[in-house]
Short mmCIF file of C-alpha atoms and ligand atoms in Angstrom, two decimals:
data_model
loop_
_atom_site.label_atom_id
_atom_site.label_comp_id
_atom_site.label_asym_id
_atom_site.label_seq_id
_atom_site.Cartn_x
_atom_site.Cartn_y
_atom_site.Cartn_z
CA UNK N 1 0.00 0.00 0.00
CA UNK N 2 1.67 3.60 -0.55
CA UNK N 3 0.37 4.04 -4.54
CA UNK N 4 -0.39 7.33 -4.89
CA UNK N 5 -2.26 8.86 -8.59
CA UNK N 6 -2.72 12.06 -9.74
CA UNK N 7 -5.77 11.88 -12.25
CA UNK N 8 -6.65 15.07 -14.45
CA UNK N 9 -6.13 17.44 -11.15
CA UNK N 10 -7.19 20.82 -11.72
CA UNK N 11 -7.48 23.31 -9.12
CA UNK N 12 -8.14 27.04 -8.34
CA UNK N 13 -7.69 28.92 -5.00
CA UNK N 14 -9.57 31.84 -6.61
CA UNK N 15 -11.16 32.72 -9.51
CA UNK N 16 -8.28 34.72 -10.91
CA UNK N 17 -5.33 31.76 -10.63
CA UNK N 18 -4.97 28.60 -11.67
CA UNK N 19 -2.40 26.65 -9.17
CA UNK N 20 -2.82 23.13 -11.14
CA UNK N 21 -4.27 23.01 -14.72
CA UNK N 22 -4.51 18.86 -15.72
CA UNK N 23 -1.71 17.19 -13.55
CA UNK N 24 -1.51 13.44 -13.60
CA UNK N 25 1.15 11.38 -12.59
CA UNK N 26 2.07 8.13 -10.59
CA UNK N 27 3.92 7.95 -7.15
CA UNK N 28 4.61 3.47 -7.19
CA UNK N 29 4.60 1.77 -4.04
CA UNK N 30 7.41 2.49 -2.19
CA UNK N 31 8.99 5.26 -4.43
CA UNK N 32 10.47 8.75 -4.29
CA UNK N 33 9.27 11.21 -6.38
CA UNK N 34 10.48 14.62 -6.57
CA UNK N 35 8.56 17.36 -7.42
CA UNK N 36 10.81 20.92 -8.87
CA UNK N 37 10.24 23.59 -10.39
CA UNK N 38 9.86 27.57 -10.24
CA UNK N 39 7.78 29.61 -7.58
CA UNK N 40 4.89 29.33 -7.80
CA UNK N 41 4.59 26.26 -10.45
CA UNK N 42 2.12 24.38 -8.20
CA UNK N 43 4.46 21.96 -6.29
CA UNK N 44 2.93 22.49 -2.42
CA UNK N 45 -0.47 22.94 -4.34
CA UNK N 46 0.33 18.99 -4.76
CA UNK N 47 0.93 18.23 -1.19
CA UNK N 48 -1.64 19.98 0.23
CA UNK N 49 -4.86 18.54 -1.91
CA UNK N 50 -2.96 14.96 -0.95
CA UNK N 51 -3.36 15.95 2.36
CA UNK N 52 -7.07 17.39 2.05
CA UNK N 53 -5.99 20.97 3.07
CA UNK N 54 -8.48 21.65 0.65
CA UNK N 55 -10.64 19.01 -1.49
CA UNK N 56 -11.04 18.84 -5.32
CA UNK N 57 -14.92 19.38 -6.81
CA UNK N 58 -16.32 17.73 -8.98
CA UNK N 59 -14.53 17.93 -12.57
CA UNK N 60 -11.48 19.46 -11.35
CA UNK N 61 -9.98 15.21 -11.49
CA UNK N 62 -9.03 12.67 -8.93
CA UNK N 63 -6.45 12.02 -6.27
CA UNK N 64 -6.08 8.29 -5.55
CA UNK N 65 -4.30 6.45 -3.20
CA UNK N 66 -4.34 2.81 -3.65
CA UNK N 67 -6.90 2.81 -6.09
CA UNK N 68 -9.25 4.79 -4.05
CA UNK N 69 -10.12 7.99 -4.06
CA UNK N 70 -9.24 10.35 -1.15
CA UNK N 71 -12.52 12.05 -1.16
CA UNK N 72 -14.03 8.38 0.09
CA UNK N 73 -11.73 7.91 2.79
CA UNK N 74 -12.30 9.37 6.26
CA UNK N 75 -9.50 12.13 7.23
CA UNK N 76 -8.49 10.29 10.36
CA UNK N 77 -7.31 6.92 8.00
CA UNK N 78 -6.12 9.58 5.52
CA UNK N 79 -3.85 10.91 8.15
CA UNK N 80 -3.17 7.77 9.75
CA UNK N 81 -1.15 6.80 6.28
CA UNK N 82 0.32 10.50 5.21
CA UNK N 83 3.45 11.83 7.18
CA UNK N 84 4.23 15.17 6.47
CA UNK N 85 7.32 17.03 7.22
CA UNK N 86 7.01 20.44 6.06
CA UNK N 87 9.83 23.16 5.56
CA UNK N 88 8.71 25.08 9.02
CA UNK N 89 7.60 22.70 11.48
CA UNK N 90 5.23 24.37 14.38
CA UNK N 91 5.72 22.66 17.49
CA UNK N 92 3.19 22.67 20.74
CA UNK N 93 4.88 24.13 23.96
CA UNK N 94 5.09 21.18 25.42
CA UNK N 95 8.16 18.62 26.24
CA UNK N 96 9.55 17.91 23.00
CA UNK N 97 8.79 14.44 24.30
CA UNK N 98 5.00 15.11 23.58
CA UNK N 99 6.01 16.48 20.33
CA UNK N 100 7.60 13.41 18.99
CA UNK N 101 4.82 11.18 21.09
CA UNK N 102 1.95 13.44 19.35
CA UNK N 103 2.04 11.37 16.08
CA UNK N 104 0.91 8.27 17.47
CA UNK N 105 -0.83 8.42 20.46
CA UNK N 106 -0.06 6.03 23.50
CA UNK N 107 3.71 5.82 22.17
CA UNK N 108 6.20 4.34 25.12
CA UNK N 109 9.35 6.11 26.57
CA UNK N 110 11.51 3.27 24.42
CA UNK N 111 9.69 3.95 21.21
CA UNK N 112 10.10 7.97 21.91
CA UNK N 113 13.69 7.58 22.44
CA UNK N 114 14.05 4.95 19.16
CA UNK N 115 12.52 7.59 16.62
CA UNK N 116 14.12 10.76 18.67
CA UNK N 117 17.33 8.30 17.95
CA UNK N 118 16.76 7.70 14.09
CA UNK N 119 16.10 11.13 13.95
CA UNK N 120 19.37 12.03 14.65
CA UNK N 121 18.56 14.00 17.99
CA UNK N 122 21.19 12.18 20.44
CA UNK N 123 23.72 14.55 19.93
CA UNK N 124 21.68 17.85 20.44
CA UNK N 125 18.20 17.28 21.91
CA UNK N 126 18.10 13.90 23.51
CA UNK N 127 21.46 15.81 25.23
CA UNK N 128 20.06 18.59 26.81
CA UNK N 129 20.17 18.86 30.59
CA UNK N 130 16.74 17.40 30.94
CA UNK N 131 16.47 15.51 28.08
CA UNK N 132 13.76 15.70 25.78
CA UNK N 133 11.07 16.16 28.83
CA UNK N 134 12.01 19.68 28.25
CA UNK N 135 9.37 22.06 27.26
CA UNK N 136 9.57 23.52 23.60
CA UNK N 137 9.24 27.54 23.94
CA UNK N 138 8.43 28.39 27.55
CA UNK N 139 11.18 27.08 29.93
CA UNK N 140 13.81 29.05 27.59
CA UNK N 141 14.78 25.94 25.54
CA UNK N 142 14.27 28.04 21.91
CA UNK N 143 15.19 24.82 19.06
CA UNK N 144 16.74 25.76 15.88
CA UNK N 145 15.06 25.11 12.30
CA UNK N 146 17.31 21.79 12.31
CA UNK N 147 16.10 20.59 15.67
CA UNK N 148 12.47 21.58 14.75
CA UNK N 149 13.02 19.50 11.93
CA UNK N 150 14.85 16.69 13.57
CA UNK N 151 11.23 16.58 16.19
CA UNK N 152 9.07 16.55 13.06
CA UNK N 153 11.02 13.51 11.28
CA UNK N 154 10.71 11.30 14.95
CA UNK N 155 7.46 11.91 15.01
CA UNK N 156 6.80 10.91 11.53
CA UNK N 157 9.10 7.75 12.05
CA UNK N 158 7.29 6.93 15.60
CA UNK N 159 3.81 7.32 13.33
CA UNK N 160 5.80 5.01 10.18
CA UNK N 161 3.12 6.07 7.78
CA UNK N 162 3.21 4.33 4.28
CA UNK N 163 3.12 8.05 2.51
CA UNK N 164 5.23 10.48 2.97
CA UNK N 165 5.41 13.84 2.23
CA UNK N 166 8.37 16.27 2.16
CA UNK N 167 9.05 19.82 1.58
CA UNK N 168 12.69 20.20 1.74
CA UNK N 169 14.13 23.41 3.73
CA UNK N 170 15.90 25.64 1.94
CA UNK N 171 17.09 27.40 4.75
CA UNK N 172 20.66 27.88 5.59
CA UNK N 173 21.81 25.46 7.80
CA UNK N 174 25.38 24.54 8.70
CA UNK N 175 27.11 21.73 6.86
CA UNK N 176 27.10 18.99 9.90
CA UNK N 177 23.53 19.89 10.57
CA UNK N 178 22.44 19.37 7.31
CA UNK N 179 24.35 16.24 6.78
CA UNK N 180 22.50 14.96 9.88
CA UNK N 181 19.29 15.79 8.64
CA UNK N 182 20.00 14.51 5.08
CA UNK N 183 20.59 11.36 6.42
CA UNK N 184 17.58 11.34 8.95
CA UNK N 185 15.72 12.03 5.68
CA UNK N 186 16.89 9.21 3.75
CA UNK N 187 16.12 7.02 6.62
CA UNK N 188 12.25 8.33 6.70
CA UNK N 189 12.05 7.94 3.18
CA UNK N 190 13.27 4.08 3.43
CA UNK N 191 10.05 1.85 2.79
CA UNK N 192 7.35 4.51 2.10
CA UNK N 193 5.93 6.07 -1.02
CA UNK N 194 7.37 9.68 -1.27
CA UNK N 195 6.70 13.31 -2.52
CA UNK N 196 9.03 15.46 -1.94
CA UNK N 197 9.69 19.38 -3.07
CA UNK N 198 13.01 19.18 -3.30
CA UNK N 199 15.60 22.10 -3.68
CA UNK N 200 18.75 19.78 -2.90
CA UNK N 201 20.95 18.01 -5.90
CA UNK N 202 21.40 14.97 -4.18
CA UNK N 203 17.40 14.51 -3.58
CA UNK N 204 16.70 15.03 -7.24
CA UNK N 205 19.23 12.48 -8.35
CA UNK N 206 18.45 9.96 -5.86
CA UNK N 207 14.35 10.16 -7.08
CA UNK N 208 12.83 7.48 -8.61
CA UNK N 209 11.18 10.18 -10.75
CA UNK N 210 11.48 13.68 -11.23
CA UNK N 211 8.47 15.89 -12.16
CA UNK N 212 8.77 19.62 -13.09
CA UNK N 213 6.07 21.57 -12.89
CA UNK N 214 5.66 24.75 -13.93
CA UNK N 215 2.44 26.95 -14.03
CA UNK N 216 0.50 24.09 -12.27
CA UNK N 217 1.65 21.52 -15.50
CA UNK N 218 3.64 18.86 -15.48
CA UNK N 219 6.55 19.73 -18.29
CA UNK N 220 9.06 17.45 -18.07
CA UNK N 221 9.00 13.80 -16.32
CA UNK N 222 11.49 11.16 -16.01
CA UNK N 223 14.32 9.81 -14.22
CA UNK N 224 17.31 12.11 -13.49
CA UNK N 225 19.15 10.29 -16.36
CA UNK N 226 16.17 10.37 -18.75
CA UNK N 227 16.11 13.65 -18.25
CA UNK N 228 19.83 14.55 -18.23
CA UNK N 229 19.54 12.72 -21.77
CA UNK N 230 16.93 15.17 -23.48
CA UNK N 231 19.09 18.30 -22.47
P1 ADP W 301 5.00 26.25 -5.54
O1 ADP W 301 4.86 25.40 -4.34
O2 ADP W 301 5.51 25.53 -6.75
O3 ADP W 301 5.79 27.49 -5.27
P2 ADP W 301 2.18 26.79 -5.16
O4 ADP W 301 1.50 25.49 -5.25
O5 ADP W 301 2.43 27.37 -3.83
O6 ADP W 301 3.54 26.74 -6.00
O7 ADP W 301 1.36 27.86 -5.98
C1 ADP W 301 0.73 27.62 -7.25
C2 ADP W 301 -0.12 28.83 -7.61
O8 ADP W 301 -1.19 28.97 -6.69
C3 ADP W 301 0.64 30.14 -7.57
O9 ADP W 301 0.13 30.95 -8.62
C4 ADP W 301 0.28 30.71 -6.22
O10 ADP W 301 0.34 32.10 -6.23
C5 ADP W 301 -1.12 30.22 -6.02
N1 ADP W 301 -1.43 30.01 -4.59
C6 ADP W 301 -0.77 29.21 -3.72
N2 ADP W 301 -1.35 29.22 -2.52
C7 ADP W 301 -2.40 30.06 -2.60
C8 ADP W 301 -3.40 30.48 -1.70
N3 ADP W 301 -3.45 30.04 -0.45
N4 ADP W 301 -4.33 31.36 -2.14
C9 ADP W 301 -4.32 31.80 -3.42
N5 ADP W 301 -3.41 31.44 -4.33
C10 ADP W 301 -2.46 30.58 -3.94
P1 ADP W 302 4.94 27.32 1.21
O1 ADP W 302 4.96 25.83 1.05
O2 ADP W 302 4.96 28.06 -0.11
O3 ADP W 302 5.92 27.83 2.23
P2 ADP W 302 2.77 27.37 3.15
O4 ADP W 302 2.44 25.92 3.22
O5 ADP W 302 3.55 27.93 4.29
O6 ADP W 302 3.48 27.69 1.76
O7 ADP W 302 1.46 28.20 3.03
C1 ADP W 302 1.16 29.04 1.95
C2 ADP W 302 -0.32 29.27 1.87
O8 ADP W 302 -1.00 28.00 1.90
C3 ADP W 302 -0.87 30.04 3.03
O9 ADP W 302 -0.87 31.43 2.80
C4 ADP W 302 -2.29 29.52 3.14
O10 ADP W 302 -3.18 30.21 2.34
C5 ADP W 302 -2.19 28.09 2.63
N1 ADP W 302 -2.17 27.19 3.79
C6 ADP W 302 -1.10 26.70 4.46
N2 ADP W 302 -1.45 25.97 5.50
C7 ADP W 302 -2.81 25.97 5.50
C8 ADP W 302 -3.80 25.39 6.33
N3 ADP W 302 -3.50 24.67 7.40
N4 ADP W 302 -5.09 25.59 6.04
C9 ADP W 302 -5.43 26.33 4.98
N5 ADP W 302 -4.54 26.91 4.15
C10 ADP W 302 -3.26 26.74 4.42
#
C-alpha cells in the first residue's frame, strides 16, 4: 500500500489563478518522487490537496491512493497513512517528548527515544540537561530550524506512515547539521511512497522520478538520467 495517482487534477484557490491546470502522474509503491520547479509552479499545491488541506470538486480530477479515491476515505485513516514534514515545522509548547509522542498516540518512553534516535537528535536534543522532557518555547529551551526539523522527522518515524510527504528546507543550515538531517531524511524515506519538493541536488538524483512543474503543468517527467539525456 503507498500508490499514490494524480488523475486530471485541476485546481483554483480563486477565480483569478490557476495553481494546477490537468496534472496526472504516478507515485509506485514504495517510491520517491520529486517534485521541482519555479515559484509558484504548483508543487505544495500537490501536497496539500494529498493531504485534504483543501478538497477537489467535482470535474477538477481525482487524487487516488491505492486505487481509491481520497474524497471516500475518512480524514483520520487519511492521516493515519500520510506523514508530512514540512519546511517550518510548528511545534506545541510542550516537552519535546509530547512532540515526537503526538504522532501516534499512546507511544512508550523506548519507542520515543528509538525515533528521537533515528532522527538524529542524540547529539543535540536527547542531550540537553533534561532531556527531551524539556518544554519547547516556555522554559527558555528556543530549538533551531534543524532541531524543529529533527522533532518533526521522529514523530513521523514513531507514526511510520506508508506516505510520505516532504518539503525540503531551503534554509541555511550549517554543513554537519544538514548532513545529519540529510541522512535522517533518507532514513524516513526508506520503505514509504514519497513526494518530496526538493531544492537539494542529491534529492533530485536519488528520485525514482522527477516531475517539473511549472504553471500548475507537469513539463518534463522522467528519471534524473532520462532527463539529463533530453538536455
Ligand atoms: P509552488 O509550491 O511551486 O511554489 P504553489 O503550489 O504554492 O507553487 O502555488 C501555485 C499557484 O497557486 C501560484 O500561482 C500561487 O500564487 C497560487 N497560490 C498558492 N497558494 C495560494 C493560496 N493560499 N491562495 C491563493 N493562491 C495561492
Ligand atoms: P509554502 O509551502 O509556499 O511555504 P505554506 O504551506 O507555508 O506555503 O502556506 C502558503 C499558503 O498555503 C498560506 O498562505 C495559506 O493560504 C495556505 N495554507 C497553508 N497551510 C494551511 C492550512 N493549514 N489551512 C489552509 N490553508 C493553508
Amino acid at each position: 500500500n503507498g500508490e499514490i495517482e494524480f488523475d486530471n487534477v485541476s485546481f483554483s484557490y480563486d477565480d483569478r489563478t490557476t495553481a494546477l491546470n490537468g496534472v496526472s502522474f504516478k507515485v509506485p509503491k514504495n517510491s520517491t518522487v520529486a517534485l521541482v520547479g519555479e515559484s509558484g509552479g504548483g508543487k505544495s499545491t500537490v501536497l496539500r490537496l494529498l493531504y485534504r488541506f483543501y478538497d477537489l470538486g467535482p470535474g477538477q480530477g481525482r487524487i487516488l491512493i491505492d486505487g481509491k479515491d481520497i474524497r471516500s476515505v475518512t480524514q483520520k485513516s487519511l492521516r493515519n497513512a500520510i506523514g508530512v514534514v514540512p519546511q517550518d515545522s510548528v511545534l506545541f509548547n510542550t516537552s519535546i517528548k509530547y512532540n515526537i509522542g503526538y504522532g501516534k498516540f499512546g507511544s512508550s518512553d523506548e519507542e520515543i527515544e528509538a525515533a528521537a534516535k533515528s532522527a538524529q537528535m542524540h547529539d543535540r536534543i536527547v542531550g540537553f540537561p533534561q532531556g527531551y522532557e524539556t518544554i519547547v518555547g516556555e522554559r527558555g529551551v528556543r530549538l533551531s530550524g534543524g532541531e524543529k526539523q529533527r522533532v518533526a522527522i521522529a514523530r513521523t518515524l514513531l507514526k511510520n506512515p506508508p506516505i510520505l510527504l516532504l518539503d525540503e528546507a531551503t534554509s541555511a543550515l550549517d554543513t554537519s547539521t544538514e548532513r545529519d538531517i540529510q541522512n535522517a531524511l533518507q532514513h524516513l524515506m526508506l520503505d514509504r511512497s514519497s513526494l518530496v519538493i526538493a531544492h537539494r541536488l542529491s534529492t533530485i538524483a536519488s528520485a525514482d522520478i522527477i516531475l517539473v512543474l511549472k504553471d500548475g503543468q507537469i513539463i518534463e517527467q522522467g528519471s534524473h538520467k532520462e532527463l539529463i539525456a533530453k538536455d
